[in-house]
XYZ file of C-alpha atoms in Angstrom:
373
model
C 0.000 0.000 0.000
C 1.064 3.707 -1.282
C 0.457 6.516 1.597
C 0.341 10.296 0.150
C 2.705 12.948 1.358
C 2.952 14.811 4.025
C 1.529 12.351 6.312
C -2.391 12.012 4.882
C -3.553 8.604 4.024
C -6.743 8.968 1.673
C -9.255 6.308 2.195
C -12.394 5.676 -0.623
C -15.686 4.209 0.425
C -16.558 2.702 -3.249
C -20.537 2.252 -2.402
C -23.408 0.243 -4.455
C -25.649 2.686 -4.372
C -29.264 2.423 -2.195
C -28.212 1.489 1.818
C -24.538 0.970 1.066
C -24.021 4.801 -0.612
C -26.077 6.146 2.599
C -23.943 3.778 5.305
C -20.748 5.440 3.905
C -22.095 8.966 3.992
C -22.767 8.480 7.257
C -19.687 6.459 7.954
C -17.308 9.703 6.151
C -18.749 12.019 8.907
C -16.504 11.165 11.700
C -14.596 8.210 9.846
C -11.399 10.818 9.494
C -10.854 11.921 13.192
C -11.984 8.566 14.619
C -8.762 6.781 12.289
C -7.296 9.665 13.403
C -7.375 8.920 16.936
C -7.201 5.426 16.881
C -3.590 5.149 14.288
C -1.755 6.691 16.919
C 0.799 8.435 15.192
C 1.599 11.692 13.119
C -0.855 10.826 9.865
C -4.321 12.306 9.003
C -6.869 10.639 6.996
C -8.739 12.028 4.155
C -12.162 10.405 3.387
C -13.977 10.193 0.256
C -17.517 8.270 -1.194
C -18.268 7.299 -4.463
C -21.016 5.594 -5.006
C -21.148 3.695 -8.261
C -22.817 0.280 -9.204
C -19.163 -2.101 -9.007
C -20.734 -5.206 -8.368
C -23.119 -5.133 -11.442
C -23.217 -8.081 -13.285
C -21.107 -10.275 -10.971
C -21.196 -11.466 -7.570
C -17.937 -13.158 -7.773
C -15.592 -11.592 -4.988
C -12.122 -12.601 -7.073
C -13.950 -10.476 -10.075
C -15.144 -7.724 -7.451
C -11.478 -7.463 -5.896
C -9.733 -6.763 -9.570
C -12.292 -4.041 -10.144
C -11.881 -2.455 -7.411
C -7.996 -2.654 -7.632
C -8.384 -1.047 -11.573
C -10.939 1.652 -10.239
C -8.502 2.314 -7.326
C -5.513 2.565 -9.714
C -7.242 5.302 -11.624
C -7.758 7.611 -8.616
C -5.411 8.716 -6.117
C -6.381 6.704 -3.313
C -4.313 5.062 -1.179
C -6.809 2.623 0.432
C -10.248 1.563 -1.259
C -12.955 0.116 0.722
C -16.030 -1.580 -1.150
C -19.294 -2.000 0.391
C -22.082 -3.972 -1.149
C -25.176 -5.341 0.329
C -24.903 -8.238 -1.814
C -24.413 -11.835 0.066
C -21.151 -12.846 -1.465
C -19.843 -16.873 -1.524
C -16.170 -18.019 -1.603
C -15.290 -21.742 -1.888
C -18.717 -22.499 -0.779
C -18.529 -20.040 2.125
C -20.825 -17.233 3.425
C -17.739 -14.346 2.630
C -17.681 -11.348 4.989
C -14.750 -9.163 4.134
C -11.953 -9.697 1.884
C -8.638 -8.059 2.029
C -5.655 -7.175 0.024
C -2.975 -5.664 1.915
C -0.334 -4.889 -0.442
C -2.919 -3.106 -2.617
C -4.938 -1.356 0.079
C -7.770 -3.143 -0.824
C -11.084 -4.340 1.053
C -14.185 -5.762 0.129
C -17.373 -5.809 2.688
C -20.226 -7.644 2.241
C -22.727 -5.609 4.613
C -25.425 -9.094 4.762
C -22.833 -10.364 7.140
C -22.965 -8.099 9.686
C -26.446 -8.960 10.312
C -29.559 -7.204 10.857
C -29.352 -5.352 13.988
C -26.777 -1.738 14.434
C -25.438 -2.376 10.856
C -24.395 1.564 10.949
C -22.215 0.523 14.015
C -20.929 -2.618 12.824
C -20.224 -1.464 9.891
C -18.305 1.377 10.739
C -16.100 -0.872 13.150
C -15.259 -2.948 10.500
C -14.078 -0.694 8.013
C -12.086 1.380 10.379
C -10.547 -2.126 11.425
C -9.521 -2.700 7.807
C -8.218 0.702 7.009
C -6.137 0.776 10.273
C -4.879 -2.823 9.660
C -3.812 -1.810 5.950
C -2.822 1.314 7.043
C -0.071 -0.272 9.446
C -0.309 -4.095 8.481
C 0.848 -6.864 11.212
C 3.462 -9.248 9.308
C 4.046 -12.854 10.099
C 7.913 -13.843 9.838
C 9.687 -14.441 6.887
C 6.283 -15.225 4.551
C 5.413 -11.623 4.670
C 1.454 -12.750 5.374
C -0.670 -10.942 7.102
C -1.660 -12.214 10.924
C -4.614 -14.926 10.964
C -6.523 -12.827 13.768
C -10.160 -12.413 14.210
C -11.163 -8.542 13.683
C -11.361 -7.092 17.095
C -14.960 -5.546 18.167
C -18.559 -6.675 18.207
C -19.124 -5.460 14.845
C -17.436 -8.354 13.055
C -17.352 -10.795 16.258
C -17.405 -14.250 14.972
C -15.677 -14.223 11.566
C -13.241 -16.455 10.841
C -10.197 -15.866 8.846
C -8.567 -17.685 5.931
C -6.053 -17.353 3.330
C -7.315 -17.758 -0.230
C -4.333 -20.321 -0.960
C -3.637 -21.814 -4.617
C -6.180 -22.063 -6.937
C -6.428 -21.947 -11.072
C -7.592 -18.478 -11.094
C -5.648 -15.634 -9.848
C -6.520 -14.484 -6.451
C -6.721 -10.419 -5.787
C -6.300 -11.335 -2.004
C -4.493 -12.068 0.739
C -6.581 -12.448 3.807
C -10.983 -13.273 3.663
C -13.391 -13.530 6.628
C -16.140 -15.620 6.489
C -18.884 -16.754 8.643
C -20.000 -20.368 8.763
C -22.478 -22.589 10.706
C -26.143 -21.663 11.162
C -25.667 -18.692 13.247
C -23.476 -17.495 10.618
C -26.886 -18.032 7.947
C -29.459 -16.955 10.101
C -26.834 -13.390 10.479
C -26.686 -13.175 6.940
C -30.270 -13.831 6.240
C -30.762 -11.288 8.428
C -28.955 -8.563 6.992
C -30.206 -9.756 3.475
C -34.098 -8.696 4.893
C -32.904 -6.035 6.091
C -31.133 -4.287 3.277
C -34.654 -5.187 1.515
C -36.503 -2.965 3.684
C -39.766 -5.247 4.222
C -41.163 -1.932 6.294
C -41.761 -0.581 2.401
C -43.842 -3.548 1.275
C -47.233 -1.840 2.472
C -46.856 1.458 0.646
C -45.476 -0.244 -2.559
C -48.907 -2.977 -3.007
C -51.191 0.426 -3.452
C -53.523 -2.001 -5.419
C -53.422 -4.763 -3.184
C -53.764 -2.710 -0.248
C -56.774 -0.570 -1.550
C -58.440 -4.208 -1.965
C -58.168 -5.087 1.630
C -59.297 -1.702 3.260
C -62.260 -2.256 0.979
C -63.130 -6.116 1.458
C -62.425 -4.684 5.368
C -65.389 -2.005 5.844
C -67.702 -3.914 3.659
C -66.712 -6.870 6.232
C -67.325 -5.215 9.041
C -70.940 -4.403 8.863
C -71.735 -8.150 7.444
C -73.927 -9.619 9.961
C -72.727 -13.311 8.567
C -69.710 -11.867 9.665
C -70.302 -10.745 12.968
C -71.963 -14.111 13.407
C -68.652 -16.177 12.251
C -66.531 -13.663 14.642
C -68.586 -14.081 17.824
C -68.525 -18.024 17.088
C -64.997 -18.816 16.654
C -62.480 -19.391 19.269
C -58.867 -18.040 19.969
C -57.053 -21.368 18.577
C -59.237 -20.605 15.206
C -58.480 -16.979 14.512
C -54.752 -17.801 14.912
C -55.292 -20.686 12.482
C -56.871 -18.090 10.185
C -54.064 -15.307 10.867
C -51.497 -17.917 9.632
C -53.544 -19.053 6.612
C -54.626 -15.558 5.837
C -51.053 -14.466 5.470
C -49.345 -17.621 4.012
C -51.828 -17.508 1.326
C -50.705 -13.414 0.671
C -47.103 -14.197 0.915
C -47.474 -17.107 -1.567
C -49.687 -15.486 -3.907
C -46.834 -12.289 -4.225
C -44.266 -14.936 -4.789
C -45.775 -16.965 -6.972
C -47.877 -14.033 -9.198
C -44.812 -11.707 -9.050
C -42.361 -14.832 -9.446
C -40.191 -13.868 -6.848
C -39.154 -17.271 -6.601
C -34.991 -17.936 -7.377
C -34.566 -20.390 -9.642
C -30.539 -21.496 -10.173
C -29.347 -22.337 -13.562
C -26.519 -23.859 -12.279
C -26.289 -27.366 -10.495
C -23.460 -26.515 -8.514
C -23.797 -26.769 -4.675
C -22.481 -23.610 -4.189
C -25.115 -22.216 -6.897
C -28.186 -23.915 -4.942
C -26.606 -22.812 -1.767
C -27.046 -18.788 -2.895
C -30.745 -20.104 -4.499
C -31.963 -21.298 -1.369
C -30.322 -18.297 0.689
C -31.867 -16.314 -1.778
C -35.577 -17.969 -1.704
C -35.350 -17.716 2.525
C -34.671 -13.833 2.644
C -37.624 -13.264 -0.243
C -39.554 -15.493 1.752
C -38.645 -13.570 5.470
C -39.115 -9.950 3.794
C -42.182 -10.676 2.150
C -44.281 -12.259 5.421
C -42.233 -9.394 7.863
C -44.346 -6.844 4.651
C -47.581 -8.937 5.093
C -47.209 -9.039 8.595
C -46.932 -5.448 9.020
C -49.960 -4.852 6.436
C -52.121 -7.142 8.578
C -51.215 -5.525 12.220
C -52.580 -1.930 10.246
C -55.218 -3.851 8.742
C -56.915 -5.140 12.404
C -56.134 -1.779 13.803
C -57.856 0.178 10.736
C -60.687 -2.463 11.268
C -61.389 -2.246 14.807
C -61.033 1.868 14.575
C -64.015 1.630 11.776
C -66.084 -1.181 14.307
C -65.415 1.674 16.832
C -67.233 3.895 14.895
C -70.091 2.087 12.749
C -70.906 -1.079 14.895
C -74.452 -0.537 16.850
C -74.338 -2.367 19.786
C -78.312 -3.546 19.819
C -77.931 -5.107 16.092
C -74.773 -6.952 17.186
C -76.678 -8.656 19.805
C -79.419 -9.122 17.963
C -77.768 -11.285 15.359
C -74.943 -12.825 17.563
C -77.124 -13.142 21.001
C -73.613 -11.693 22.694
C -73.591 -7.993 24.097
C -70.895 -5.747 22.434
C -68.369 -4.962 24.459
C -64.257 -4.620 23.913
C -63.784 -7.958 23.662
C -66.407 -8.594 20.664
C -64.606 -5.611 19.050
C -61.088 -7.002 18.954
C -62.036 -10.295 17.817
C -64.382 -9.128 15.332
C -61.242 -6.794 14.067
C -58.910 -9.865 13.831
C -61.285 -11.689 11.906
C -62.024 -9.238 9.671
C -58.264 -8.425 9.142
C -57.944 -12.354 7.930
C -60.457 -11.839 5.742
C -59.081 -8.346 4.179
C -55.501 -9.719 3.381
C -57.301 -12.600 1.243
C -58.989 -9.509 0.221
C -55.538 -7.863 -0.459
C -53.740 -11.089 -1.980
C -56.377 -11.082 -4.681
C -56.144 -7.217 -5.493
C -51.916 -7.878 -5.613
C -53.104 -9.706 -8.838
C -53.632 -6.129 -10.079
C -50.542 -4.659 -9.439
C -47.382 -5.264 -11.809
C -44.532 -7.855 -11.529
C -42.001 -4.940 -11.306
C -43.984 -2.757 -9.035
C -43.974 -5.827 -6.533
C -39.941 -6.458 -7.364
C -39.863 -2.395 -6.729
C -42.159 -3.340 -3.139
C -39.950 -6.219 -1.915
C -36.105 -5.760 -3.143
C -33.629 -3.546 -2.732
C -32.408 -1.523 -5.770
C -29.428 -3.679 -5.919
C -31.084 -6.736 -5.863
C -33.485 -5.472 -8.295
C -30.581 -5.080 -10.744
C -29.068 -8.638 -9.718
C -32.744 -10.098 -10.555
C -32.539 -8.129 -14.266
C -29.333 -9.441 -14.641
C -30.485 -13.048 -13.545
C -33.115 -13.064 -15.999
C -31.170 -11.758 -19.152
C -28.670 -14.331 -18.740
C -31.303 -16.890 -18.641
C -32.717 -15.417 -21.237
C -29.300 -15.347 -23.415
């Protein structure tokens, strides 16, 4: 690694754009004085963000490392720092980051720092890199870089591992990874959230309009009041759950969210079925959320329009708070059936648009011309 004159050592965050572009804007704020503080000795840090797409077409971390090294030799940086929130695989291995130290070179993979403070983790990690390629730890004679876990909680539990020999050339020297199910329910958490379930509701305008409808009209239905009053606690959860698999399986299968591999490697049906889990997870947190607004929208409206001597005319039970709720719930089951059939309406890309992140939006398009090729 190259360091600038007079002591500055300028550091790029090369961003996907979407969360990665806003974690490094976030990051640059205090990223200078905090490398600052922590390097210890006479040399000031310079931070810059570019956010460009560099993992287009690709999710192959060898590929990823060269372009980053090219788009880093074109600038004067001295240290590059890639963030993605792409899951990214290495010899059948969940990859977290990847590291070239003579180059000045790292490659994050944001998936793998879960779902929960990624602002914090990631920030730990990629001061971690910077400082450890800023002032690299050298093992002996071999001139390799230290097998040691990255201090701090934001990448607690990765393990390291040289690349070693293999037929293709390897653009680095040092990879993290995290492994056993704790390391896949981590990354399937950070996939969900970098797809922002929360944004499902607003993006199904169609589907949504169809439930609030099939809702109210619900509500006043005396067949319905007379179903609601009748059916235990066991049976409404029974028709939550069947309510909402039958949206979350109707989205998948009418937008075809479903991954599909091409290849028959295991590595390729590995990232299919990591892939089908976190479109599963962020479509039922989206439906979940939609049916939580749904009962409250419902009982709100049974608030307002229920009278209480027709209720018990038709049910035989007086009205009271607990006839409300349950006649809410039910209705809510019945308004996301409502909902899954108006989804039917809405296009396959404003669904993709509902459910994905940009990037994996773009990874999808890419998916799908290849197979179309």
């Amino acid at each position: 690694m190259q360091v600038s004159s007079q002591g500055v050592t300028v550091v790029a965050l090369l961003a996907d754009p979407d969360t990665p572009t806003e974690i490094a804007q976030r990051m640059a704020r205090t990223l200078p004085d905090r490398l600052t503080d922590k390097c210890g000795q006479e040399r000031r840090f310079d931070v810059e963000v570019v956010s460009e797409p560099f993992t287009s077409g690709t999710e192959d971390p060898p590929t990823l490392m060269r372009r980053i090294k090219n788009r880093g030799s074109a600038e004067k940086w001295d240290i590059v720092v890639a963030l993605t929130d792409l899951p990214l695989h290495s010899h059948g291995r969940k990859l977290a980051v990847d590291l070239n130290h003579e180059h000045g070179l790292a490659l994050l993979s944001l998936p793998s720092l879960g779902g929960l403070r990624l602002q914090t983790r990631a920030r730990r990690a990629v001061e971690e890199a910077v400082l450890g390629m800023a002032g690299p730890r050298i093992d002996g004679a071999e001139g390799t870089p230290r097998s040691q876990s990255l201090p701090g909680p934001s990448v607690d539990r990765l393990a390291p591992s040289h690349p070693g020999r293999t037929d293709v050339e390897e653009v680095d020297d040092l990879r993290y990874v995290v492994s056993g199910p704790r390391g896949y329910l981590r990354v399937l958490a950070g996939m969900v959230r970098a797809n922002r379930p929360w944004r499902l509701v607003p993006g199904l305008q169609k589907g949504l309009a169809a439930a609030l409808a099939t809702g109210a009209v619900a509500t006043v239905n005396s067949t319905v009041w007379t179903l609601a009053a009748s059916l235990s606690t066991p049976r409404l959860v029974i028709a939550t759950v069947g309510s909402i698999a039958i949206m979350v399986g109707w989205l998948i299968i009418d937008a075809e969210l479903w991954h599909r591999s091409t290849e028959s490697s295991p590595e390729a049906r590995q990232r299919a079925r990591l892939y089908n889990a976190s479109t599963v997870v962020t479509v039922g947190i989206g439906v979940l959320v939609c049916y939580v607004g749904l009962l409250v929208i419902n009982w709100v409206w049974a608030l307002f329009i229920l009278n209480g001597q027709a209720f018990a005319s038709v049910t035989r039970t007086p009205l009271h708070a607990e006839e409300y709720l349950t006649l809410a719930w039910f209705v809510a089951s019945v308004a996301t059936v409502g909902g899954a059939l108006g989804s039917g309406l809405e296009s396959d890309e404003a669904i993709r648009a509902a459910a994905y992140s940009k990037r994996e939006q773009e990874r999808r398009r890419e998916l799908q011309k290849s197979d179309d090729d």
